[in-house]
């Protein structure tokens, strides 16, 4: 592996014009594709194998032409103080608004609140339900404008009017904090390299990689039904890993220059050594993201594959475009230790010509590692106890999916949600749809009535609408309004109670009862994700464990890496619960409404954080193993690894945290939560696990850390991540580019 990548690095350095042209052409091609692609439609949110999805599919079969997946809007009216919606003035305004809404070309139906019992008991609030022929993302702007204009005319007449539902669904925005995150990354790079040119290379390549990835996603969004969140998450992860991978190769290049190598040779060796770590680190991220397909939720699978594709692009750019740009930069990228005058430290650490030579001053990484190997048990216990304390809130984790109640209070959707809760109760925002399939029943009408009566007798039910049968009379829908909000545990218990009662009904009447609707879908998604978490962990951690055995040629080091990851991800989940569920620091994070943690969060965090955690493990520990295989004692190898890698890993972690934290400003609650969760997870993993627990464990294990059974050693391929083949060839005076015996791929 090292020799192959060494050749690739030298080739890219020599043929830099050709390499740069290829990547610019790919970026242009992706940009043109994105610009000319049709607008993305609504991403399909199906959850195969669940009762809610089965009921949804049955509705499309038995109620054809009703656009089950069409957009909906609830136009909520509130009368002025002292008046009621049943008074002549407000009633005339509402009826006029309903008539205007019904004229839309994409409108399937509009329910008049005075004919559909949609006025609150106190008469102050009413709502009109609008059903469209197409999904929210496919609605024409003219249709959305007509909806807002009709609402505004009612406001002008003196009513309070808000619009809920997905008809006005907007593409999530990330805000200015994303730019701030990139700016922080740029500052960290400048401090790390002391040069604007060297700092600019990782940023430039990361932006090109993300540009290609996100443009490709945009170009394919309509054909593959990719949601807007997919491109945001791909951008988030692609930026973070793209900067980090390039950072490691540029740092190694400067270190090779400091050893006196020519620039082309230094580029080749940087790609051959640090590039090998980049390849395996990228593989762990890709495995974790693609492994999300195990959950069998198409939307999550597409998100994972799209993000994995962006990571793969980041790896390829780091291996090829970075050495090409280093060729363009020439002497403007200085050897390690020879900082430019940008930070005013160009000669600070250099001895004066007449000063006596002495040992160089140990850097912070060396001093920290020396402290850890002297006090490994204390550092280990402190790190584990600290992460354990941070993980405590995760024991009260509640899962759900965001609804309009989690939107900022500045949005009309949230205000409509609050008005409906005020007028009709919190459960009215998440009604349950019961689908009764009486095709196998001898008396379908009696079955429908029986289901209605049984549901009315259940606890937690406010209202049950009469059965609405289809034309064939063999299927009916019944709307049930709970007395609790959609994301509450009480509503979840009611869904399970209805499903349990459905078993008795089927045995008695032969009719099958299914519960669906947005609320039931959310409950089923949460359950499906919970059930998939353990198989996903086994698959992803197992594959990555095998990969790390090949990289480190050790059993205990990969095991320690996996256990450390579990600590960091549990601590990160605890922090997410504390902020988004308990409300700690919620104002600082812009969280206006606390509630259950997004149901995708645990499994998505496990996948992404595992891949990123293995990045730091590979980059830091390969330096230690490199020192160990070259003859250093175990504890000294730990110190040497920190001497060369701690500064760069620290910079990489700060950059990744800054990029992820930049997405906390998103208007989309899911993106906000993921941005915070990944940022805090990187903090815990990089600075507590990899910087403290890892060296402490390696110091305690000593030589045992690198133990590998002889039979396994013979069976494993030698991928030569440490670049031993390059070093051996150099010691013999051979050219690695021509030494065929050393080519290990």
Coordinates of C-alpha atoms in Angstrom, one line a residue, residues 223-706:
X223 CA -34.0 11.0 -10.0
X224 CA -33.0 9.4 -6.7
X225 CA -35.5 11.3 -4.5
X226 CA -32.9 12.8 -2.3
X227 CA -34.1 15.3 0.3
X228 CA -32.4 18.7 1.0
X229 CA -31.1 17.3 4.3
X230 CA -29.0 14.8 2.4
X231 CA -26.8 17.5 0.7
X232 CA -26.4 19.4 4.0
X233 CA -25.1 16.3 5.8
X234 CA -22.8 15.4 3.0
X235 CA -21.5 18.9 3.1
X236 CA -21.0 18.8 6.8
X237 CA -19.1 15.5 6.8
X238 CA -17.3 16.1 3.5
X239 CA -15.9 19.5 4.7
X240 CA -14.7 18.0 8.0
X241 CA -12.9 15.0 6.7
X242 CA -11.7 16.8 3.6
X243 CA -9.8 19.4 5.6
X244 CA -8.5 16.8 8.0
X245 CA -7.2 14.4 5.4
X246 CA -5.4 17.1 3.5
X247 CA -4.0 18.5 6.8
X248 CA -2.3 15.2 7.6
X249 CA -0.7 14.8 4.2
X250 CA 0.6 18.4 4.2
X251 CA 1.9 18.0 7.7
X252 CA 3.8 14.8 6.8
X253 CA 5.1 16.6 3.6
X254 CA 6.6 19.3 5.8
X255 CA 8.1 16.8 8.1
X256 CA 9.7 15.0 5.2
X257 CA 11.1 18.3 3.9
X258 CA 12.6 18.9 7.4
X259 CA 14.5 15.6 7.0
X260 CA 16.2 17.1 4.0
X261 CA 14.3 15.3 1.1
X262 CA 13.7 16.8 -2.2
X263 CA 10.1 18.2 -2.8
X264 CA 9.0 15.5 -5.2
X265 CA 10.4 12.7 -2.9
X266 CA 8.8 14.4 0.1
X267 CA 5.4 14.5 -1.6
X268 CA 5.7 10.8 -2.5
X269 CA 6.7 9.8 1.0
X270 CA 3.9 11.9 2.5
X271 CA 1.3 10.2 0.4
X272 CA 2.9 6.8 1.0
X273 CA 2.8 7.2 4.8
X274 CA 0.1 9.7 5.9
X275 CA -1.8 8.8 2.7
X276 CA -2.0 5.2 3.8
X277 CA -3.6 6.3 7.1
X278 CA -6.0 8.5 5.1
X279 CA -7.1 5.5 3.0
X280 CA -7.9 3.3 6.0
X281 CA -9.4 6.2 8.0
X282 CA -11.6 7.0 5.0
X283 CA -12.6 3.3 4.7
X284 CA -13.8 3.2 8.3
X285 CA -16.0 6.3 7.7
X286 CA -17.4 4.8 4.4
X287 CA -18.1 1.5 6.1
X288 CA -19.9 3.2 8.9
X289 CA -22.0 5.4 6.5
X290 CA -22.9 2.7 4.0
X291 CA -23.7 0.3 6.9
X292 CA -26.7 2.5 7.6
X293 CA -28.4 0.5 4.9
X294 CA -28.9 -2.2 7.6
X295 CA -31.7 -0.2 9.1
X296 CA -33.7 -0.6 5.9
X297 CA -35.1 2.9 5.9
X298 CA -34.5 4.2 2.3
X299 CA -34.1 7.9 3.3
X300 CA -31.4 7.0 5.9
X301 CA -29.7 4.6 3.4
X302 CA -29.6 7.4 0.8
X303 CA -28.2 9.9 3.3
X304 CA -25.4 7.4 4.3
X305 CA -24.4 6.5 0.7
X306 CA -24.4 10.2 -0.4
X307 CA -22.2 11.2 2.6
X308 CA -19.9 8.1 2.0
X309 CA -19.5 9.2 -1.6
X310 CA -18.4 12.7 -0.5
X311 CA -15.9 11.0 1.9
X312 CA -14.5 8.9 -0.9
X313 CA -14.0 12.0 -3.0
X314 CA -12.2 13.7 -0.1
X315 CA -9.8 10.7 0.1
X316 CA -9.1 10.7 -3.6
X317 CA -8.5 14.5 -3.6
X318 CA -6.1 14.3 -0.6
X319 CA -4.1 11.6 -2.4
X320 CA -3.8 13.3 -5.8
X321 CA -4.6 17.0 -5.7
X322 CA -2.7 17.8 -2.5
X323 CA 0.6 16.6 -4.0
X324 CA -0.2 18.4 -7.3
X325 CA -0.9 21.6 -5.4
X326 CA 2.3 21.1 -3.4
X327 CA 4.1 21.1 -6.7
X328 CA 2.6 24.4 -7.6
X329 CA 3.3 25.9 -4.2
X330 CA 7.0 25.0 -4.4
X331 CA 9.1 26.7 -1.7
X332 CA 6.2 28.6 -0.3
X333 CA 5.4 25.5 1.7
X334 CA 8.3 25.4 4.2
X335 CA 9.7 22.4 6.1
X336 CA 8.3 21.7 9.6
X337 CA 9.9 24.0 12.2
X338 CA 10.8 26.6 9.6
X339 CA 7.7 28.8 10.0
X340 CA 7.2 31.8 7.9
X341 CA 7.2 35.3 9.3
X342 CA 3.4 35.5 9.2
X343 CA 3.1 34.8 13.0
X344 CA 6.4 36.5 13.9
X345 CA 8.1 33.2 14.9
X346 CA 10.4 32.5 12.0
X347 CA 13.6 32.6 14.0
X348 CA 12.3 32.4 17.5
X349 CA 13.2 28.8 18.2
X350 CA 16.4 28.7 16.2
X351 CA 19.7 28.8 18.1
X352 CA 22.1 31.7 17.6
X353 CA 25.2 30.9 15.5
X354 CA 27.5 31.3 18.5
X355 CA 25.2 29.6 21.0
X356 CA 26.1 26.1 22.3
X357 CA 24.0 23.4 20.7
X358 CA 21.6 21.7 23.1
X359 CA 18.7 19.3 22.9
X360 CA 15.6 20.9 21.3
X361 CA 12.8 21.9 23.6
X362 CA 10.1 19.2 23.9
X363 CA 6.8 20.3 22.5
X364 CA 3.5 20.2 24.3
X365 CA 2.5 16.8 22.9
X366 CA 5.8 15.2 24.1
X367 CA 5.4 16.7 27.6
X368 CA 1.8 15.5 27.8
X369 CA 2.5 12.0 26.6
X370 CA 5.5 11.7 29.0
X371 CA 3.1 12.7 31.9
X372 CA 0.5 10.1 30.8
X373 CA 3.0 7.2 30.6
X374 CA 4.2 8.1 34.1
X375 CA 0.7 8.2 35.5
X376 CA -1.3 5.9 33.2
X377 CA -3.8 4.5 35.8
X378 CA -4.8 7.9 37.2
X379 CA -5.3 9.4 33.7
X380 CA -7.3 6.3 32.6
X381 CA -9.6 6.4 35.6
X382 CA -10.1 10.2 35.3
X383 CA -11.0 9.9 31.6
X384 CA -13.4 7.0 32.1
X385 CA -15.2 8.5 35.1
X386 CA -15.5 11.9 33.3
X387 CA -17.0 10.3 30.2
X388 CA -19.2 8.1 32.3
X389 CA -20.6 11.2 34.1
X390 CA -21.3 12.9 30.8
X391 CA -23.1 9.8 29.6
X392 CA -25.6 9.7 32.6
X393 CA -28.3 11.8 30.8
X394 CA -28.4 9.2 28.0
X395 CA -30.1 6.8 30.5
X396 CA -33.3 8.9 30.1
X397 CA -33.1 9.1 26.3
X398 CA -36.5 9.5 24.6
X399 CA -36.8 9.2 20.9
X400 CA -39.1 10.8 18.3
X401 CA -39.2 12.7 15.1
X402 CA -39.5 16.5 14.8
X403 CA -42.9 18.0 14.0
X404 CA -44.2 21.5 13.8
X405 CA -44.1 21.8 17.5
X406 CA -40.3 21.7 17.4
X407 CA -40.1 24.6 14.9
X408 CA -39.0 28.1 16.0
X409 CA -41.8 30.2 17.4
X410 CA -41.1 32.7 14.6
X411 CA -42.5 30.4 12.0
X412 CA -46.2 30.3 10.9
X413 CA -46.1 26.5 11.2
X414 CA -45.3 26.6 14.9
X415 CA -47.8 29.3 15.6
X416 CA -50.5 27.3 13.8
X417 CA -49.5 24.3 15.9
X418 CA -49.9 26.3 19.1
X419 CA -53.3 27.7 18.0
X420 CA -54.6 24.2 17.3
X421 CA -53.4 23.0 20.7
X422 CA -55.1 26.0 22.4
X423 CA -58.4 25.4 20.6
X424 CA -58.6 21.7 20.2
X425 CA -56.0 20.1 22.6
X426 CA -52.4 19.0 22.0
X427 CA -53.4 15.7 20.4
X428 CA -55.1 17.5 17.5
X429 CA -51.7 18.2 15.9
X430 CA -51.0 14.5 15.6
X431 CA -54.3 12.6 14.8
X432 CA -54.0 8.9 14.3
X433 CA -55.5 7.3 11.2
X434 CA -57.0 3.9 11.7
X435 CA -57.4 1.8 8.5
X436 CA -59.9 -1.1 8.8
X437 CA -59.4 -3.7 6.1
X438 CA -62.7 -5.7 6.1
X439 CA -62.2 -7.5 2.9
X440 CA -62.1 -10.8 4.8
X441 CA -65.1 -9.9 6.9
X442 CA -68.7 -11.2 6.4
X443 CA -70.1 -7.9 7.8
X444 CA -67.8 -5.0 6.9
X445 CA -70.1 -2.3 8.3
X446 CA -70.4 -4.0 11.6
X447 CA -66.7 -4.4 11.7
X448 CA -66.2 -0.7 11.2
X449 CA -68.7 0.2 14.0
X450 CA -67.0 -2.3 16.3
X451 CA -63.6 -0.8 15.8
X452 CA -65.0 2.7 16.4
X453 CA -66.6 1.6 19.7
X454 CA -63.5 -0.2 21.0
X455 CA -61.3 2.8 20.3
X456 CA -63.6 5.2 22.1
X457 CA -63.3 3.1 25.2
X458 CA -59.5 3.4 25.4
X459 CA -57.8 5.7 27.7
X460 CA -56.2 8.8 26.2
X461 CA -58.7 9.3 23.4
X462 CA -60.4 12.7 23.0
X463 CA -62.4 12.1 19.8
X464 CA -63.1 9.4 17.3
X465 CA -64.5 10.4 13.8
X466 CA -67.2 8.1 12.2
X467 CA -65.8 5.5 9.8
X468 CA -65.3 6.7 6.2
X469 CA -65.6 3.7 3.9
X470 CA -64.3 3.6 0.3
X471 CA -66.4 3.1 -2.7
X472 CA -66.1 -0.7 -2.5
X473 CA -67.2 -0.7 1.1
X474 CA -64.4 -3.1 2.1
X475 CA -62.1 -0.6 3.7
X476 CA -62.7 2.4 6.0
X477 CA -60.6 5.1 7.7
X478 CA -61.2 6.3 11.2
X479 CA -59.5 9.4 12.6
X480 CA -58.6 9.3 16.3
X481 CA -57.5 12.4 18.3
X482 CA -55.3 11.6 21.3
X483 CA -55.4 13.8 24.4
X484 CA -51.6 14.2 24.4
X485 CA -49.1 15.8 22.0
X486 CA -47.7 13.8 19.0
X487 CA -44.2 13.2 20.5
X488 CA -45.3 12.2 24.0
X489 CA -45.0 8.8 25.6
X490 CA -48.8 8.8 26.2
X491 CA -49.5 9.0 22.5
X492 CA -47.1 6.1 21.8
X493 CA -48.8 4.0 24.5
X494 CA -52.2 4.8 22.8
X495 CA -50.9 3.6 19.4
X496 CA -49.8 0.3 21.0
X497 CA -53.1 -0.1 22.8
X498 CA -55.1 0.4 19.5
X499 CA -52.9 -2.2 17.8
X500 CA -53.3 -4.6 20.7
X501 CA -57.1 -4.2 20.5
X502 CA -56.9 -4.8 16.8
X503 CA -55.9 -8.4 17.4
X504 CA -59.1 -9.1 19.3
X505 CA -61.2 -7.3 16.6
X506 CA -59.7 -9.4 13.8
X507 CA -60.3 -12.6 15.7
X508 CA -63.9 -11.6 16.3
X509 CA -64.9 -10.0 12.9
X510 CA -62.2 -11.0 10.4
X511 CA -61.3 -7.4 9.8
X512 CA -57.7 -6.2 10.1
X513 CA -57.0 -2.9 12.0
X514 CA -53.9 -0.9 11.1
X515 CA -52.7 2.4 12.6
X516 CA -50.9 4.9 10.4
X517 CA -50.5 8.7 10.0
X518 CA -47.5 10.9 10.7
X519 CA -47.5 10.1 14.4
X520 CA -47.7 6.4 14.0
X521 CA -45.0 6.6 11.3
X522 CA -42.7 8.4 13.8
X523 CA -43.3 5.7 16.4
X524 CA -42.6 2.9 14.0
X525 CA -39.4 4.6 12.8
X526 CA -38.1 4.9 16.3
X527 CA -38.8 1.3 17.0
X528 CA -37.2 0.2 13.8
X529 CA -34.1 2.2 14.6
X530 CA -33.9 0.8 18.1
X531 CA -34.2 -2.8 16.8
X532 CA -31.5 -2.1 14.2
X533 CA -28.9 -0.5 16.5
X534 CA -27.3 -3.7 17.8
X535 CA -27.0 -5.5 14.4
X536 CA -25.6 -2.2 13.0
X537 CA -23.1 -2.0 15.8
X538 CA -22.0 -5.6 15.2
X539 CA -21.7 -5.1 11.5
X540 CA -19.8 -1.8 11.5
X541 CA -17.7 -2.3 14.5
X542 CA -16.9 -5.8 13.4
X543 CA -15.8 -4.8 9.9
X544 CA -13.8 -1.9 11.2
X545 CA -12.2 -4.1 13.9
X546 CA -11.0 -6.5 11.2
X547 CA -9.7 -3.6 9.2
X548 CA -7.8 -2.1 12.1
X549 CA -6.2 -5.5 12.9
X550 CA -4.8 -5.4 9.4
X551 CA -3.6 -1.8 9.9
X552 CA -2.0 -2.1 13.3
X553 CA -1.2 -5.9 13.3
X554 CA -2.5 -6.1 16.8
X555 CA -5.6 -7.5 18.5
X556 CA -5.7 -5.3 21.7
X557 CA -5.2 -1.9 19.9
X558 CA -8.4 -2.3 17.7
X559 CA -10.3 -3.6 20.8
X560 CA -9.2 -0.6 22.8
X561 CA -10.2 1.7 19.9
X562 CA -13.7 0.2 19.8
X563 CA -14.2 0.4 23.5
X564 CA -13.0 4.0 23.6
X565 CA -15.5 4.8 20.8
X566 CA -18.4 3.4 22.8
X567 CA -17.4 5.7 25.7
X568 CA -17.2 8.8 23.6
X569 CA -20.5 8.1 21.7
X570 CA -22.4 7.5 25.0
X571 CA -21.0 10.7 26.5
X572 CA -22.0 12.6 23.3
X573 CA -25.6 11.1 23.5
X574 CA -25.7 12.2 27.1
X575 CA -24.8 15.8 26.1
X576 CA -27.5 15.7 23.3
X577 CA -30.1 14.6 25.8
X578 CA -29.0 17.3 28.3
X579 CA -29.4 20.1 25.7
X580 CA -32.2 19.0 23.4
X581 CA -34.4 17.0 25.9
X582 CA -33.6 18.5 29.3
X583 CA -33.0 22.1 28.0
X584 CA -29.5 22.7 29.5
X585 CA -27.9 25.6 27.6
X586 CA -30.8 25.4 25.1
X587 CA -30.8 29.2 24.7
X588 CA -27.2 29.2 23.8
X589 CA -27.8 26.5 21.2
X590 CA -30.9 28.2 19.8
X591 CA -33.2 25.3 20.9
X592 CA -36.6 26.9 21.3
X593 CA -38.5 23.8 22.2
X594 CA -37.2 20.8 24.1
X595 CA -38.5 17.3 23.5
X596 CA -37.6 13.8 22.4
X597 CA -34.3 13.3 20.7
X598 CA -34.6 12.7 16.9
X599 CA -35.0 8.9 16.5
X600 CA -32.3 8.7 13.8
X601 CA -29.8 10.4 16.1
X602 CA -28.3 7.4 18.0
X603 CA -27.7 5.2 15.0
X604 CA -26.6 8.1 12.8
X605 CA -24.2 9.3 15.5
X606 CA -22.9 5.8 16.1
X607 CA -22.1 5.5 12.3
X608 CA -20.5 8.8 11.8
X609 CA -18.7 9.1 15.1
X610 CA -17.2 5.6 14.8
X611 CA -15.8 6.5 11.4
X612 CA -14.4 9.8 12.6
X613 CA -13.0 8.3 15.9
X614 CA -11.1 5.7 13.9
X615 CA -9.6 8.6 11.9
X616 CA -7.8 9.9 15.0
X617 CA -7.0 6.4 16.1
X618 CA -5.3 5.6 12.8
X619 CA -3.5 8.9 12.5
X620 CA -2.1 8.9 16.0
X621 CA -1.5 5.2 16.7
X622 CA 0.2 4.6 13.3
X623 CA 2.9 7.1 14.3
X624 CA 3.3 5.1 17.6
X625 CA 3.5 1.8 15.8
X626 CA 5.9 3.3 13.2
X627 CA 8.2 4.2 16.1
X628 CA 7.7 0.8 17.8
X629 CA 8.5 -1.3 14.7
X630 CA 11.7 0.8 14.2
X631 CA 13.0 -0.3 17.5
X632 CA 11.7 2.0 20.2
X633 CA 10.4 0.7 23.5
X634 CA 6.6 0.8 24.0
X635 CA 6.4 3.8 26.3
X636 CA 8.9 5.7 24.2
X637 CA 7.0 4.9 21.1
X638 CA 3.9 6.4 22.7
X639 CA 5.8 9.6 23.4
X640 CA 7.3 9.7 19.8
X641 CA 3.8 9.2 18.4
X642 CA 2.6 12.3 20.3
X643 CA 5.7 14.3 19.4
X644 CA 4.9 13.9 15.7
X645 CA 1.1 13.6 15.7
X646 CA -0.5 15.4 18.7
X647 CA -0.3 18.9 17.3
X648 CA -1.8 17.8 13.9
X649 CA -4.5 15.6 15.5
X650 CA -5.4 18.5 17.8
X651 CA -5.7 20.9 14.9
X652 CA -7.7 18.3 13.0
X653 CA -10.1 17.9 15.9
X654 CA -10.6 21.6 16.4
X655 CA -11.2 22.0 12.7
X656 CA -13.8 19.2 12.6
X657 CA -15.5 20.6 15.7
X658 CA -15.7 24.0 14.2
X659 CA -17.2 22.7 10.9
X660 CA -19.8 20.6 12.7
X661 CA -20.6 23.4 15.2
X662 CA -21.2 25.7 12.2
X663 CA -24.4 23.7 11.4
X664 CA -25.9 24.4 14.9
X665 CA -27.3 27.6 13.3
X666 CA -29.4 25.6 10.9
X667 CA -33.1 26.3 10.8
X668 CA -33.7 22.5 10.5
X669 CA -33.9 20.9 14.0
X670 CA -32.5 17.6 12.7
X671 CA -29.4 19.3 11.2
X672 CA -28.9 21.4 14.4
X673 CA -29.0 18.4 16.6
X674 CA -26.6 16.4 14.4
X675 CA -24.2 19.3 14.2
X676 CA -24.1 19.7 18.0
X677 CA -23.9 15.9 18.6
X678 CA -21.0 15.4 16.2
X679 CA -19.1 18.4 17.4
X680 CA -19.3 17.3 21.1
X681 CA -18.5 13.7 20.1
X682 CA -15.4 14.8 18.3
X683 CA -14.4 16.7 21.4
X684 CA -14.8 13.8 23.7
X685 CA -13.2 11.3 21.4
X686 CA -10.2 13.4 20.3
X687 CA -9.3 15.1 23.5
X688 CA -10.4 12.5 26.2
X689 CA -10.3 9.1 24.5
X690 CA -7.5 9.5 21.9
X691 CA -5.3 12.0 23.8
X692 CA -5.7 10.6 27.3
X693 CA -7.2 7.1 27.5
X694 CA -5.4 5.7 24.5
X695 CA -1.8 6.5 25.6
X696 CA -2.7 5.5 29.2
X697 CA -3.9 2.1 28.0
X698 CA -0.9 1.6 25.7
X699 CA 1.4 2.5 28.6
X700 CA -0.3 -0.1 30.8
X701 CA -0.2 -2.8 28.2
X702 CA 3.4 -2.2 27.1
X703 CA 4.6 -4.8 24.5
X704 CA 1.3 -6.7 24.9
X705 CA -0.4 -3.9 23.1
X706 CA 1.2 -5.0 19.8

